[in-house]
Every structure is written in C-alpha cells, then in structure tokens.
Short mmCIF file of C-alpha atoms in Angstrom, two decimals:
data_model
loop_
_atom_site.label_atom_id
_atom_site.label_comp_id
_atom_site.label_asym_id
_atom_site.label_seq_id
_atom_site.Cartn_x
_atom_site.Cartn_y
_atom_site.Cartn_z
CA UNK Z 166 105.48 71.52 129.11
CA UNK Z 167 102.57 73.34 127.49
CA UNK Z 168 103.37 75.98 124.81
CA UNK Z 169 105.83 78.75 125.78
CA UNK Z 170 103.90 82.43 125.65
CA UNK Z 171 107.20 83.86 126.55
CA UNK Z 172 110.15 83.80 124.91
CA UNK Z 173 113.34 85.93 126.64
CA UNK Z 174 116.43 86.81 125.22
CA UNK Z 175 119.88 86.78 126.95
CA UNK Z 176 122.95 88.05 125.74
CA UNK Z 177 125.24 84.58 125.30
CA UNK Z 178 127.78 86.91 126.89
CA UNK Z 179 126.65 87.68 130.08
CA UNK Z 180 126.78 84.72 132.29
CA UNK Z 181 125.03 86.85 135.09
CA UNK Z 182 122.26 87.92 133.20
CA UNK Z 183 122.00 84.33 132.15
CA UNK Z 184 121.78 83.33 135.61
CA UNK Z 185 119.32 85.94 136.91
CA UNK Z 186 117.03 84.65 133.37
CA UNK Z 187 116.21 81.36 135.43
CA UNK Z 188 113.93 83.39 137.88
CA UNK Z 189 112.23 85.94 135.65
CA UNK Z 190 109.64 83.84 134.86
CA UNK Z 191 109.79 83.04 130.95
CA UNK Z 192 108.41 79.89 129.65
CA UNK Z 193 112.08 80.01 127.21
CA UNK Z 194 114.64 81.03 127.37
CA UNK Z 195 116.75 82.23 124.44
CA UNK Z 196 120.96 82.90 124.78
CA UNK Z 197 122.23 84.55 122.15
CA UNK Z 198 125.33 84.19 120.18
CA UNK Z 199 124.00 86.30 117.46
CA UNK Z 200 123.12 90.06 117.38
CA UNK Z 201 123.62 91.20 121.22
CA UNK Z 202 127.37 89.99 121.12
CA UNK Z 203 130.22 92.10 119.62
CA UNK Z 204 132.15 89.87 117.23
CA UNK Z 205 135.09 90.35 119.03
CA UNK Z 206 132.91 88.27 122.27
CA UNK Z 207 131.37 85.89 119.84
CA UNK Z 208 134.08 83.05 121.01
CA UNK Z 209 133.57 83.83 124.74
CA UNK Z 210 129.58 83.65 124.17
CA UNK Z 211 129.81 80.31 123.02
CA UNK Z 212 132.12 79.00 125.85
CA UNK Z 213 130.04 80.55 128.56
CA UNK Z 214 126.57 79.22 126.81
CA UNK Z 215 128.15 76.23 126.41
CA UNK Z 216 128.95 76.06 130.00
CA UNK Z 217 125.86 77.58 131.21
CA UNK Z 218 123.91 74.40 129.56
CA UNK Z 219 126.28 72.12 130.69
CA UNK Z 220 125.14 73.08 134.28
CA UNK Z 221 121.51 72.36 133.79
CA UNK Z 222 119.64 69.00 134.30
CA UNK Z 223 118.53 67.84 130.95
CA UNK Z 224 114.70 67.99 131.89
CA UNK Z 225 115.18 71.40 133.60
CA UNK Z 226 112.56 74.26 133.09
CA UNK Z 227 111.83 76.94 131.31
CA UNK Z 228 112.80 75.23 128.27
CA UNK Z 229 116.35 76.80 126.89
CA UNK Z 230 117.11 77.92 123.28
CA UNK Z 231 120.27 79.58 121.49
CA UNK Z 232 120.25 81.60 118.16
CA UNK Z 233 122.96 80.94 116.17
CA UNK Z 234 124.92 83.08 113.59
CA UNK Z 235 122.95 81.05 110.88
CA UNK Z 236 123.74 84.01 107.96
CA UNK Z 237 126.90 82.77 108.59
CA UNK Z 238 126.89 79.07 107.50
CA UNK Z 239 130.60 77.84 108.70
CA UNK Z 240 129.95 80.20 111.96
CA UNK Z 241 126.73 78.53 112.97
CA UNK Z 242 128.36 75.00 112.31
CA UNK Z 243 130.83 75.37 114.62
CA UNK Z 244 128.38 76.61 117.18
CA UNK Z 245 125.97 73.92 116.74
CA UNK Z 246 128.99 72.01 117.19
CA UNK Z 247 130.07 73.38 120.26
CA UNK Z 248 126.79 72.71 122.06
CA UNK Z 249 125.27 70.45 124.50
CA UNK Z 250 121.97 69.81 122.33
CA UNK Z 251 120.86 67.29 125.03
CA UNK Z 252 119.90 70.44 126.98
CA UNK Z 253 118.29 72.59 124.94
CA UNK Z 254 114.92 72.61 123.01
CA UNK Z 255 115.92 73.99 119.80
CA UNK Z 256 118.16 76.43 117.71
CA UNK Z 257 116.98 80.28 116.42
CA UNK Z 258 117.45 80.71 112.86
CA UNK Z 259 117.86 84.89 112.77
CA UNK Z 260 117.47 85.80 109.36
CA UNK Z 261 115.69 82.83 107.36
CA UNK Z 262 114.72 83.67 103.51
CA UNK Z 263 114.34 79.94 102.03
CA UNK Z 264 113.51 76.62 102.74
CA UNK Z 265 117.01 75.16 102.12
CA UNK Z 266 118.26 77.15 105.10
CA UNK Z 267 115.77 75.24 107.46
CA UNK Z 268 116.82 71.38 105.43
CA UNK Z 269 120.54 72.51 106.13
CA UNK Z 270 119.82 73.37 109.69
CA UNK Z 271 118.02 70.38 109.86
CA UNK Z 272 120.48 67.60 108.28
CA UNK Z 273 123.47 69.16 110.82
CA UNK Z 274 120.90 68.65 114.32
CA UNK Z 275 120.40 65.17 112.33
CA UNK Z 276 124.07 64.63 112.41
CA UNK Z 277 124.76 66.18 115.84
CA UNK Z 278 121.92 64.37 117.49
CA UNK Z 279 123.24 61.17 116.02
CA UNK Z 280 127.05 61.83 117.55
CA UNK Z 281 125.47 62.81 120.95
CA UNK Z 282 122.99 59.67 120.91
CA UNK Z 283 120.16 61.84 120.98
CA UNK Z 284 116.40 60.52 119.61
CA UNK Z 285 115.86 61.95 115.82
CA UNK Z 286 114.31 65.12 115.41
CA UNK Z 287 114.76 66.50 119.19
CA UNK Z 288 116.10 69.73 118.59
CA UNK Z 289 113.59 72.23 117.16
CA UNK Z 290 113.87 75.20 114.91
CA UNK Z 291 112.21 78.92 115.33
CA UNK Z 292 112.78 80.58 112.39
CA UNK Z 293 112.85 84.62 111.98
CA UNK Z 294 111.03 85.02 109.04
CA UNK Z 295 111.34 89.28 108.21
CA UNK Z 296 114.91 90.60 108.48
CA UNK Z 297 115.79 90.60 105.01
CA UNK Z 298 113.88 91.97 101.77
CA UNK Z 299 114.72 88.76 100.56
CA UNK Z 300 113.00 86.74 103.02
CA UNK Z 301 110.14 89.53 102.10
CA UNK Z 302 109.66 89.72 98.58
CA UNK Z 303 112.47 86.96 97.10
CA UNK Z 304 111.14 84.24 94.70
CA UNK Z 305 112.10 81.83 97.70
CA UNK Z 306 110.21 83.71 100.68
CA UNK Z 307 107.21 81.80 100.55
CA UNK Z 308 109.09 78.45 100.38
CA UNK Z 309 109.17 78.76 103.84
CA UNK Z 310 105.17 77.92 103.86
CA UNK Z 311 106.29 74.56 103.69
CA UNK Z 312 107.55 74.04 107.09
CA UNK Z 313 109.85 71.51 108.49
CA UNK Z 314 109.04 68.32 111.18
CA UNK Z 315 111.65 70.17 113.53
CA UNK Z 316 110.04 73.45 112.87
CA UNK Z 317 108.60 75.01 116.35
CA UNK Z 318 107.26 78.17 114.75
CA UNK Z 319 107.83 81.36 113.37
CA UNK Z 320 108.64 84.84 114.54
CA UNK Z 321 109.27 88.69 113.24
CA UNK Z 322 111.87 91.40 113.52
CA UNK Z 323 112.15 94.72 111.83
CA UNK Z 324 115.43 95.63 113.41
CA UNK Z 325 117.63 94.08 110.62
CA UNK Z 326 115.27 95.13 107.88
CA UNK Z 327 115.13 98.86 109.18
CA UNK Z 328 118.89 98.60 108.05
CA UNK Z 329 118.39 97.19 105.01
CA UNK Z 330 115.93 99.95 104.10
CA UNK Z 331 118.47 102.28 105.21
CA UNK Z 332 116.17 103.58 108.20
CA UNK Z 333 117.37 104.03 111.83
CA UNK Z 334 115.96 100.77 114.09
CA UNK Z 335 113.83 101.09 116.62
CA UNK Z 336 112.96 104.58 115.17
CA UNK Z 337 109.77 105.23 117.78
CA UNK Z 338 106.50 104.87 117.37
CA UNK Z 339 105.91 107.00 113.55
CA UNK Z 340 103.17 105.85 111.52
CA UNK Z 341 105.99 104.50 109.29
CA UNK Z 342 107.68 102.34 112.00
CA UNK Z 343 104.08 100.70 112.87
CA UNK Z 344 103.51 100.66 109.14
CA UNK Z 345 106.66 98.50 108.78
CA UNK Z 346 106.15 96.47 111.67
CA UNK Z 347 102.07 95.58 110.88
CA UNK Z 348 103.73 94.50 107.48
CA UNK Z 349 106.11 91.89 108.05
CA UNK Z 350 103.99 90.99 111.26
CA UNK Z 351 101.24 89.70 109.06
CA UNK Z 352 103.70 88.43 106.90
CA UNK Z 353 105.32 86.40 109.58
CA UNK Z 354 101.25 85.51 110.85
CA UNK Z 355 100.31 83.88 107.45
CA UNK Z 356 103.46 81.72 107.02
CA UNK Z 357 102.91 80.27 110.40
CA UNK Z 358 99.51 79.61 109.22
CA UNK Z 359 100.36 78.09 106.34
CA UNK Z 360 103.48 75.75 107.93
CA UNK Z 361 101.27 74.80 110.26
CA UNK Z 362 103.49 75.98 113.53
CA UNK Z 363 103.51 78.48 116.64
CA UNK Z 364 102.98 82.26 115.31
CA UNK Z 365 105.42 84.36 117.41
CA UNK Z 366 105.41 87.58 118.38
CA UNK Z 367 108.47 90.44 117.75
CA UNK Z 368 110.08 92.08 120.32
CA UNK Z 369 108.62 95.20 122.00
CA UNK Z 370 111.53 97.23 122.57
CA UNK Z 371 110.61 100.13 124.97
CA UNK Z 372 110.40 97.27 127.93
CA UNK Z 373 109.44 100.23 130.94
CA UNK Z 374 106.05 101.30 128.73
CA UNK Z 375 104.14 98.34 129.93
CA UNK Z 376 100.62 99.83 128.92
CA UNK Z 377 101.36 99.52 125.35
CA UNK Z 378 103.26 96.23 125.83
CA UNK Z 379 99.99 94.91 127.26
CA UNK Z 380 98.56 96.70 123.95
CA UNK Z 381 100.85 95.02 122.03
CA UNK Z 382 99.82 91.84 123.56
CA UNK Z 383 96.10 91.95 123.38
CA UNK Z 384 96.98 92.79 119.36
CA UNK Z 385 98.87 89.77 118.74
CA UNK Z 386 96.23 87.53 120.30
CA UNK Z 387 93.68 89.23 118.40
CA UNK Z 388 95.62 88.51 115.08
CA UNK Z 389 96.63 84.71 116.18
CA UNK Z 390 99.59 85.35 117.87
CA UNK Z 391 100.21 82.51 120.36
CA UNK Z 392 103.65 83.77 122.01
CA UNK Z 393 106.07 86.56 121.83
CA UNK Z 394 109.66 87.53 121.91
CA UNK Z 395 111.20 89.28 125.17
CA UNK Z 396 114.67 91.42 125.72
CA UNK Z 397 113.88 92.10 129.41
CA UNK Z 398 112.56 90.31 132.69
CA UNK Z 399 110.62 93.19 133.40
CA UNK Z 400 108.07 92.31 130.32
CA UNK Z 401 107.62 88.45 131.35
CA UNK Z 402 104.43 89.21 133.59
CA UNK Z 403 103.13 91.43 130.70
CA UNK Z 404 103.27 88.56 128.12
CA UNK Z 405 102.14 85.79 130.12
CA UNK Z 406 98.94 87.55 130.77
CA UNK Z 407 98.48 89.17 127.84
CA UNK Z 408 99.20 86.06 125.15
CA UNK Z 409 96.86 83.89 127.37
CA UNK Z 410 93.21 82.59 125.50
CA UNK Z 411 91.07 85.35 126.73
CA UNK Z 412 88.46 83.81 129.50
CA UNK Z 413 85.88 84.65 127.54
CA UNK Z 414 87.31 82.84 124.39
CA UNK Z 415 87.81 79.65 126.31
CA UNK Z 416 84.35 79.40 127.52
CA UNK Z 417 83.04 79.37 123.81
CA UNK Z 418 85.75 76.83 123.12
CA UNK Z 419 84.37 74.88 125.79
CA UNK Z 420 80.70 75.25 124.70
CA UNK Z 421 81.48 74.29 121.25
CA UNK Z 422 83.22 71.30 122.73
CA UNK Z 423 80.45 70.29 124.66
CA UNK Z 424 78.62 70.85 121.20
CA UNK Z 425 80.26 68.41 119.25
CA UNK Z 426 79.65 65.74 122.19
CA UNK Z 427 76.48 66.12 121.71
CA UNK Z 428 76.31 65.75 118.57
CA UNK Z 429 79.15 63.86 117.18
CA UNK Z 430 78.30 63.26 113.48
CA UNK Z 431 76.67 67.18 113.02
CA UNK Z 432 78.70 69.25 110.25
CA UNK Z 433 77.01 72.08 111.33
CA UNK Z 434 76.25 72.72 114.88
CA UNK Z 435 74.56 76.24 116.65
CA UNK Z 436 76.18 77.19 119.51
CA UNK Z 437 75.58 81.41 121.21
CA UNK Z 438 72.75 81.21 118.47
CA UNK Z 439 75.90 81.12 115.64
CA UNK Z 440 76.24 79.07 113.20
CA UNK Z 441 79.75 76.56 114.18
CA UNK Z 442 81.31 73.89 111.82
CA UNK Z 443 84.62 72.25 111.35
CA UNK Z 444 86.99 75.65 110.92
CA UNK Z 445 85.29 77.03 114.26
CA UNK Z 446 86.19 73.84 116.23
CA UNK Z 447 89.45 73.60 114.66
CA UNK Z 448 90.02 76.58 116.87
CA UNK Z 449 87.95 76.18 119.34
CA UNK Z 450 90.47 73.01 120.43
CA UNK Z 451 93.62 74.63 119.61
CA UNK Z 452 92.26 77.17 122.40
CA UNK Z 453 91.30 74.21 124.79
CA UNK Z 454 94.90 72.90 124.22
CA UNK Z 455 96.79 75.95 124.51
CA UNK Z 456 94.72 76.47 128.27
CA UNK Z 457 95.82 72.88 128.93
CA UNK Z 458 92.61 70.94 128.55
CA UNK Z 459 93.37 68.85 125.24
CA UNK Z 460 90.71 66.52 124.21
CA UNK Z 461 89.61 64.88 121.02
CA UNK Z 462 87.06 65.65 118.50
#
C-alpha cells in the first residue's frame, strides 16, 4: 500500500474499540500496550492484541501496528515476544532518546523474525522522538539522525514531556502549550529529514474541534509533514484530506516532471518562469510518489 496519512490509536485493551478501528477508515492502525492501559490491564492488553492479530489475514488492510512499553526494556521483550509479527507492519518505540534503543529494537525483530520464519527486516520501527528532555537536549538526541533500515519514520508527543517539565498535559491552547508543541515538532521534522524517513504528525487531542484539526493539518503539510497520529475515528476524514499533496502542488510536480523529460541532461531547468534544479525535483517526485504516480528521473 501507498504511504499511510493516518495513523489511529487503539487502546490494546479494548477489543471492541479494536474491532470498530477496522471501519474508521485509517490507513494504520496502532494498538496500544503502552500509555492508554492501566498497568494493572497491561497483561490482558497483550492477550487480547495478541488475539486480535491472530484473527487477521496476514495481507489484510489498513496496515496494523502496536507500541510497546519500550522504556521498559524486559517489558517490551516479552511483548515483542508475545506477538504474531507475521501480521503486523511494525512496532512504536514511545519514548526514543538514542540510537542504541532503535539497534536493540532492531536485533530482537531480527531474532523474532528468524523464530517465526519471517524475511529479514519485515517489521518496521516508528520512533517517538520528543517525550523526554533527554531525547531533546541529551548528548545522544541527535544520534537518532542516523536512522535505521527498519526505521518507518518519526513522530512527536508533548504529553510525556509536559510531565517532565512539571506542566499539566494537554493544558489548552496557551501560547506556551503551542510554544512547546512548535518546538519539539520541528525537532521531530528535522530528524526525519535527516534519517531520511516519514515525518509524522502528533496527536491533536481535542478530536470534536475539526476546524483547527484541518488547521493543524494544512500546518503539517506546509512544514513537510507527510502523516499524522490519531486517538479518535472521528478525525480520520480530517487527516486524510488534509495530509494529502495539495492539487495545486502536484500539478507543479507534474510540470517539473514533464521538465526533466524534456530535457534529461539540464541541471537547471525553468519551469512557472522559476528557476528548478535537482533539490526542486527531489521533491517534486517524492510528491508524485506520495499521490501514487512514481516514476524515474
């Protein structure tokens, strides 16, 4: 399938909301073992994910995910573990800071996929790249600019941070809270850049305003955004639209395409009376890709 624009959570928990997940729409789906689920449900999340997998084809759409309790290393093990990895895309990493965390998640899928007979490198990672002021400002943060072959992408969060900084989460929409949250979004933008995978969208957690979700949306295209996180059905329509190439983006992508056909061996090429080279087609064909119409150049 083409790149996932929407990405919806599911408490691991909650077999019915799991169920009622398969028809909202999402392009992913992500059950979660991790910070929706008391600790005292964390072992009846896992059996009912578990199961809940287990009942799916192994090619079946939207693509399925599960974050793990990675901050805890023996916890996330035993998850992994637990887990039919033959039908799911890839693991969430909540709370990444270095670049060891993303080799150790990546030598225990090696090992898992090997006891299940699965193909090498299957199972991909998304990393959440802003939960800790470690992952922020630590001398290993930017490690993480160095990607991994199983790396999907990278998203943001400021819910666990807000803690950290000893601030109420989800404290409304203050000029400190979008302060916050443009910082570690940009932050999460660049080492996506940089690692050379998906840029993710955060949550937006007032799912009923869906004016300034489709603000929200429209900003994180804008910026390079290529997806986004969900936490309710009722945002999947939102997203889809809103993290789409813009039509009018996609018809320069095409006419620099066309461009470059023309003139195969240009560096420089004029196209809407603008100056175009290599940077400008770079992205004018991840555009073309992301809409479905790959080609080469």
């Amino acid at each position: 399938m083409s790149t996932p624009r929407a990405y919806l959570f599911v408490p691991g928990d909650a077999p019915r909301k799991m169920d009622k997940a398969l028809t909202a729409g999402a392009d992913a789906i992500i059950l979660d073992l991790e910070d929706s689920v008391a600790p005292a449900r964390k072992a009846d999340a896992l059996t009912a994910v578990a199961a809940f997998l287990d009942a799916r084809p192994a090619d079946a759409t939207p693509e399925f995910w599960v974050r793990v309790n990675a901050a805890e290393p023996t916890a996330a093990l035993e998850e992994l573990a637990a887990l039919p990895l033959a039908r799911i895309a890839g693991i969430v990493h909540p709370k990444l800071e270095r670049h060891d965390q993303l080799e150790r998640m990546g030598a225990w899928l090696d090992a898992l996929e090997a006891r299940d007979g699965l193909p090498a490198g299957g199972t991909r990672i998304l990393g959440i790249v802003t939960e800790t002021a470690d992952a922020l400002v630590g001398e290993h943060g930017s490690s993480l600019a160095r990607g991994h072959p199983r790396l999907r992408g990278y998203s943001w969060g400021t819910e666990d941070l807000s803690a950290v900084l000893g601030r109420p989460p989800l404290a409304g929409n203050t000029d400190a809270h979008a302060d916050l949250a443009r910082m570690v979004q940009r932050h999460c933008l660049l080492l996506a850049a940089a690692a050379g995978v998906d840029a993710i969208d955060g949550i937006s957690a007032d799912f009923r305003d869906q004016a300034a979700l489709a603000r929200s949306c429209d900003y994180a295209r804008e910026l390079g955004f290529v997806a986004k996180l969900a936490i309710h059905p009722a945002q999947i329509e939102a997203l889809d639209a809103g993290l789409a190439p813009h039509p009018d983006a996609l018809a320069w992508a095409r006419r620099v395409r066309a461009a470059v056909v023309d003139a195969p061996d240009a560096a420089a090429l004029t196209v809407d009376g603008r100056m175009v080279d290599r940077p400008h087609i770079d992205v004018a064909e991840r555009l073309l890709t992301r809409a479905g119409e790959p080609g080469a150049t």
